[in-house]
């Protein structure tokens, strides 16, 4: 209870704070609260993931504090929306990019996510993104659009290519997260409301995906193939959610991508828009691989049908069904 309420407190502090020190404090509380959750398993992989996460987040926090101090030193202002010094703005952008795992500062994210269990992984992939995005959305008019564009396009490329040769579901979700964050960051300077829309939809789609993998109790592609026999309905929901996460029309995940491409072409950024659209196809390819494994192939080996049809879900199905309907039928 203490840990989870601390995570809530950290994020809320960052949401409501207008003073750089308060915002930074919120981010720190958030980081320190998730570390016990990560290391809960007492497994060497979990310890490694936690250490990597802690070092990365500490670096990002130090950089962010440095950016805000530099800004206060040059302008005498501690207010969040008074970051008028371009050096400070660039440093803050880099620090927040490292915090949420944007390429080329993404190297920690797949490694860390792979070392966690699905529940903690879900918190890392959704809740932990809220506080940095709250800061980015407030700073959006002051940030360098070219730098954001560079981060965004690189993230979509890395997210597309990185997920192709993965067999671990958590790593695939990490690369999918990098690609989705790339889409959000690209449009941040021109249309913050689109970034927010994309973030909300991404949260729902990721929540559904993690809950489904938790229901199937699978962390590898080959273990997901028996899910159809465990629960046919869940496997169909998984198929739709994964395609939505990839951005296939007419599912919900397509909407933000379409609007972002439209906005980029309005801003005459044709080349970045083209690269991102092509990279979305790569992402869609590895989601299709997952869908193929989930619903279109039979599980290898003999399966006792009598017992598997009676699989009970070990979690509240209401949350899963609500988030699934939002992530598919928006």
Coordinates of C-alpha atoms in Angstrom, one line a residue:
X1 CA 0.0 0.0 0.0
X2 CA 2.8 2.4 0.9
X3 CA 4.7 1.7 -2.3
X4 CA 1.6 2.1 -4.6
X5 CA 0.4 5.3 -2.8
X6 CA 4.0 6.7 -3.1
X7 CA 3.8 6.1 -6.9
X8 CA 0.5 7.9 -7.0
X9 CA 1.9 10.7 -4.9
X10 CA 5.0 11.1 -7.1
X11 CA 3.0 11.3 -10.3
X12 CA 0.5 13.7 -8.7
X13 CA 3.3 16.0 -7.5
X14 CA 4.6 16.2 -11.0
X15 CA 1.2 16.8 -12.4
X16 CA 0.3 19.7 -10.1
X17 CA 3.8 21.3 -9.6
X18 CA 4.8 24.5 -11.4
X19 CA 8.1 24.8 -9.6
X20 CA 11.0 22.8 -11.1
X21 CA 12.2 21.4 -7.7
X22 CA 8.7 20.1 -6.9
X23 CA 8.4 18.5 -10.3
X24 CA 11.8 16.9 -9.9
X25 CA 10.9 15.6 -6.5
X26 CA 7.8 14.0 -7.8
X27 CA 9.8 12.1 -10.5
X28 CA 12.3 11.0 -7.8
X29 CA 9.5 9.6 -5.5
X30 CA 8.0 7.8 -8.5
X31 CA 11.3 6.2 -9.3
X32 CA 12.1 5.2 -5.8
X33 CA 8.6 3.7 -5.3
X34 CA 8.7 1.3 -8.3
X35 CA 12.2 -0.1 -7.4
X36 CA 10.9 -2.4 -4.5
X37 CA 8.2 -3.6 -6.9
X38 CA 10.8 -4.5 -9.5
X39 CA 13.1 -6.4 -7.1
X40 CA 10.2 -8.2 -5.4
X41 CA 11.0 -11.5 -7.3
X42 CA 14.5 -12.1 -5.7
X43 CA 15.7 -13.3 -9.1
X44 CA 19.1 -12.4 -10.6
X45 CA 17.3 -11.1 -13.7
X46 CA 15.1 -8.9 -11.6
X47 CA 18.1 -7.5 -9.7
X48 CA 19.9 -6.7 -12.9
X49 CA 16.8 -5.0 -14.4
X50 CA 16.3 -3.0 -11.2
X51 CA 19.9 -1.9 -11.1
X52 CA 19.8 -0.8 -14.8
X53 CA 16.6 1.1 -14.2
X54 CA 17.9 2.8 -11.1
X55 CA 21.1 4.0 -12.8
X56 CA 19.3 5.2 -15.9
X57 CA 16.6 7.1 -14.0
X58 CA 19.2 8.6 -11.6
X59 CA 21.2 9.9 -14.7
X60 CA 18.0 11.4 -16.2
X61 CA 17.0 13.0 -13.0
X62 CA 20.4 14.6 -12.5
X63 CA 20.3 15.9 -16.0
X64 CA 16.8 17.3 -15.5
X65 CA 17.9 19.0 -12.2
X66 CA 20.9 20.4 -14.0
X67 CA 18.7 21.8 -16.8
X68 CA 16.4 23.5 -14.3
X69 CA 19.3 24.9 -12.3
X70 CA 20.9 26.3 -15.5
X71 CA 17.6 27.9 -16.4
X72 CA 17.2 29.4 -13.0
X73 CA 20.8 30.7 -13.1
X74 CA 20.3 32.5 -16.5
X75 CA 16.7 33.7 -16.1
X76 CA 16.1 33.7 -12.3
X77 CA 12.9 31.7 -12.9
X78 CA 12.0 28.4 -11.3
X79 CA 8.6 28.2 -13.0
X80 CA 8.1 25.2 -15.2
X81 CA 6.7 27.2 -18.2
X82 CA 9.4 29.9 -18.0
X83 CA 12.1 27.7 -19.5
X84 CA 13.3 30.3 -22.0
X85 CA 17.0 29.2 -22.1
X86 CA 17.5 27.0 -25.2
X87 CA 20.3 25.0 -23.6
X88 CA 18.1 24.2 -20.6
X89 CA 15.2 23.2 -22.9
X90 CA 17.4 20.9 -24.9
X91 CA 18.9 19.3 -21.8
X92 CA 15.4 18.8 -20.3
X93 CA 14.2 17.2 -23.5
X94 CA 17.2 14.8 -23.5
X95 CA 16.6 14.0 -19.8
X96 CA 12.9 13.2 -20.3
X97 CA 13.7 11.2 -23.4
X98 CA 16.0 9.1 -21.4
X99 CA 13.4 8.7 -18.7
X100 CA 10.7 7.4 -21.0
X101 CA 13.1 5.4 -23.2
X102 CA 13.1 7.3 -26.6
X103 CA 15.6 6.2 -29.2
X104 CA 18.6 6.7 -29.3
X105 CA 18.4 6.7 -25.4
X106 CA 16.3 3.5 -25.4
X107 CA 18.9 0.8 -24.7
X108 CA 17.7 0.2 -21.1
X109 CA 14.0 -0.3 -21.8
X110 CA 13.9 -3.8 -23.5
X111 CA 16.5 -5.1 -21.0
X112 CA 14.6 -3.8 -17.9
X113 CA 11.2 -4.9 -19.1
X114 CA 12.5 -8.4 -19.9
X115 CA 13.6 -8.8 -16.3
X116 CA 10.3 -8.0 -14.7
X117 CA 7.1 -9.9 -14.2
X118 CA 4.1 -8.9 -16.3
X119 CA 2.4 -6.8 -13.6
X120 CA 5.4 -4.6 -12.8
X121 CA 6.1 -4.5 -16.5
X122 CA 2.6 -3.1 -17.0
X123 CA 3.3 -0.3 -14.4
X124 CA 6.6 0.5 -16.1
X125 CA 5.1 0.7 -19.6
X126 CA 2.0 2.8 -18.6
X127 CA 2.0 4.6 -15.3
X128 CA 5.7 5.5 -15.3
X129 CA 5.2 7.4 -18.6
X130 CA 2.6 9.8 -17.2
X131 CA 4.8 12.1 -15.2
X132 CA 7.5 12.8 -17.9
X133 CA 4.7 13.3 -20.4
X134 CA 3.0 15.8 -18.1
X135 CA 6.2 17.9 -18.1
X136 CA 6.7 17.5 -21.9
X137 CA 3.1 18.6 -22.6
X138 CA 3.6 21.7 -20.5
X139 CA 6.9 22.5 -22.1
X140 CA 5.7 21.7 -25.6
X141 CA 5.7 25.3 -27.1
X142 CA 9.2 26.0 -25.8
X143 CA 11.0 22.8 -27.0
X144 CA 13.0 22.5 -30.2
X145 CA 10.8 21.0 -32.8
X146 CA 13.8 19.6 -34.9
X147 CA 15.1 17.8 -31.8
X148 CA 11.7 16.3 -31.0
X149 CA 11.4 15.2 -34.7
X150 CA 14.8 13.6 -34.5
X151 CA 13.9 11.7 -31.4
X152 CA 10.5 10.7 -32.7
X153 CA 11.6 9.4 -36.2
X154 CA 14.6 7.5 -34.7
X155 CA 12.2 5.9 -32.1
X156 CA 9.8 4.7 -34.8
X157 CA 12.7 3.3 -36.8
X158 CA 14.3 1.5 -33.8
X159 CA 10.9 0.3 -32.5
X160 CA 10.1 -1.1 -35.9
X161 CA 13.4 -2.8 -36.6
X162 CA 14.1 -3.9 -33.0
X163 CA 10.9 -6.0 -32.6
X164 CA 11.4 -8.0 -35.7
X165 CA 13.8 -10.7 -34.4
X166 CA 12.4 -11.0 -30.9
X167 CA 10.8 -14.1 -29.4
X168 CA 10.2 -12.8 -25.9
X169 CA 6.8 -11.0 -25.6
X170 CA 8.1 -8.5 -23.1
X171 CA 10.8 -7.4 -25.4
X172 CA 8.4 -7.1 -28.3
X173 CA 6.2 -4.9 -26.0
X174 CA 9.2 -2.8 -25.1
X175 CA 10.0 -2.1 -28.8
X176 CA 6.3 -1.4 -29.5
X177 CA 6.4 1.1 -26.6
X178 CA 9.5 2.8 -28.1
X179 CA 7.7 3.1 -31.5
X180 CA 4.5 4.4 -30.0
X181 CA 6.3 7.0 -27.9
X182 CA 8.1 8.1 -31.1
X183 CA 4.8 8.8 -32.7
X184 CA 3.7 10.9 -29.7
X185 CA 7.0 12.9 -29.5
X186 CA 7.0 13.8 -33.2
X187 CA 3.8 15.7 -33.0
X188 CA 4.3 17.2 -29.5
X189 CA 5.5 20.6 -30.7
X190 CA 2.7 21.0 -33.3
X191 CA -0.3 19.5 -31.6
X192 CA 0.0 18.5 -27.9
X193 CA -3.7 17.4 -27.8
X194 CA -2.9 14.7 -30.4
X195 CA 0.0 13.5 -28.2
X196 CA -2.4 13.3 -25.3
X197 CA -5.0 11.4 -27.3
X198 CA -2.2 8.9 -28.5
X199 CA -0.9 8.5 -24.9
X200 CA -4.4 7.7 -23.5
X201 CA -5.1 5.1 -26.3
X202 CA -1.6 3.6 -25.9
X203 CA -2.2 3.2 -22.2
X204 CA -5.5 1.3 -22.8
X205 CA -4.0 -0.9 -25.6
X206 CA -0.9 -1.8 -23.5
X207 CA -3.0 -2.5 -20.4
X208 CA -5.1 -4.9 -22.4
X209 CA -2.1 -6.6 -24.0
X210 CA -0.3 -7.1 -20.6
X211 CA -3.5 -8.4 -18.9
X212 CA -4.1 -10.8 -21.8
X213 CA -0.5 -12.2 -21.6
X214 CA -1.1 -12.5 -17.8
X215 CA -4.3 -14.4 -18.4
X216 CA -2.5 -16.8 -20.9
X217 CA 0.4 -16.9 -18.5
X218 CA 2.9 -16.6 -21.4
X219 CA 6.1 -14.7 -21.8
X220 CA 7.3 -16.2 -25.1
X221 CA 5.8 -16.4 -28.6
X222 CA 5.8 -20.2 -28.6
X223 CA 3.9 -20.4 -25.3
X224 CA 1.2 -18.1 -26.6
X225 CA 0.1 -20.5 -29.3
X226 CA -1.8 -22.7 -26.8
X227 CA -4.0 -19.8 -25.8
X228 CA -6.7 -20.5 -28.4
X229 CA -7.4 -23.9 -26.7
X230 CA -7.3 -22.3 -23.2
X231 CA -9.8 -19.6 -24.0
X232 CA -11.1 -19.0 -27.5
X233 CA -12.7 -15.7 -26.7
X234 CA -9.6 -14.3 -25.1
X235 CA -7.5 -15.2 -28.1
X236 CA -9.9 -13.3 -30.4
X237 CA -9.6 -10.3 -28.1
X238 CA -5.8 -10.7 -28.2
X239 CA -5.9 -10.8 -32.0
X240 CA -7.9 -7.6 -32.2
X241 CA -5.9 -5.7 -29.5
X242 CA -2.5 -6.6 -31.1
X243 CA -3.7 -5.4 -34.5
X244 CA -5.0 -2.2 -32.9
X245 CA -1.7 -1.7 -31.2
X246 CA 0.0 -2.1 -34.6
X247 CA -2.3 0.6 -36.1
X248 CA -4.4 -1.4 -38.5
X249 CA -7.6 0.4 -39.7
X250 CA -10.4 0.4 -38.7
X251 CA -9.3 -0.4 -35.1
X252 CA -8.7 2.3 -32.5
X253 CA -4.9 2.3 -32.8
X254 CA -5.2 3.5 -36.4
X255 CA -6.9 6.8 -35.4
X256 CA -3.9 8.6 -33.7
X257 CA -1.5 7.5 -36.4
X258 CA -3.8 8.8 -39.1
X259 CA -4.3 12.2 -37.3
X260 CA -0.5 12.5 -36.7
X261 CA 0.4 11.8 -40.3
X262 CA -2.3 14.4 -41.4
X263 CA -0.8 17.0 -39.0
X264 CA 2.7 16.3 -40.2
X265 CA 1.7 16.8 -43.8
X266 CA 0.0 20.1 -42.9
X267 CA 3.3 21.2 -41.4
X268 CA 5.1 20.2 -44.7
X269 CA 7.1 17.5 -43.0
X270 CA 6.5 15.0 -45.8
X271 CA 9.8 13.0 -45.4
X272 CA 9.4 12.2 -41.6
X273 CA 5.7 11.3 -42.2
X274 CA 6.7 8.9 -45.0
X275 CA 9.5 7.2 -42.9
X276 CA 7.1 6.9 -39.9
X277 CA 4.3 5.4 -42.1
X278 CA 6.8 2.8 -43.5
X279 CA 8.1 1.9 -40.0
X280 CA 4.5 1.4 -38.8
X281 CA 4.4 -1.4 -41.4
X282 CA 7.4 -3.1 -39.7
X283 CA 5.7 -2.8 -36.3
X284 CA 2.5 -4.3 -37.9
X285 CA 4.6 -7.2 -39.2
X286 CA 5.7 -8.4 -35.8
X287 CA 2.2 -7.9 -34.4
X288 CA 0.9 -10.1 -37.2
X289 CA 3.4 -12.7 -36.1
X290 CA 2.0 -12.6 -32.6
X291 CA -1.6 -12.8 -34.0
X292 CA -0.6 -15.8 -36.2
X293 CA 0.8 -17.5 -33.1
X294 CA -2.2 -16.7 -31.0
X295 CA -5.1 -17.6 -33.3
X296 CA -4.1 -19.0 -36.6
X297 CA -1.9 -21.9 -35.6
X298 CA -2.5 -25.0 -33.6
X299 CA -0.4 -25.6 -30.6
X300 CA 2.2 -28.3 -31.0
X301 CA 1.8 -31.5 -29.1
X302 CA -1.2 -33.4 -27.7
X303 CA -3.6 -31.3 -25.6
X304 CA -6.2 -32.6 -23.2
X305 CA -9.2 -30.6 -24.4
X306 CA -11.5 -31.5 -21.5
X307 CA -9.4 -29.7 -18.9
X308 CA -8.1 -26.7 -21.0
X309 CA -11.6 -25.4 -21.9
X310 CA -12.2 -24.7 -18.2
X311 CA -9.3 -22.3 -17.7
X312 CA -10.2 -19.8 -15.0
X313 CA -8.9 -16.2 -15.2
X314 CA -6.9 -15.2 -12.0
X315 CA -7.8 -11.5 -12.3
X316 CA -10.8 -9.2 -12.6
X317 CA -12.1 -9.8 -16.1
X318 CA -14.1 -6.5 -16.0
X319 CA -10.9 -4.4 -16.2
X320 CA -9.7 -6.5 -19.1
X321 CA -12.9 -6.3 -21.1
X322 CA -13.4 -2.6 -20.5
X323 CA -9.9 -1.8 -21.6
X324 CA -10.2 -4.2 -24.6
X325 CA -13.4 -2.6 -25.8
X326 CA -11.8 0.8 -25.7
X327 CA -8.6 -0.3 -27.4
X328 CA -10.5 -2.0 -30.2
X329 CA -13.7 -0.1 -30.8
X330 CA -12.8 3.6 -30.3

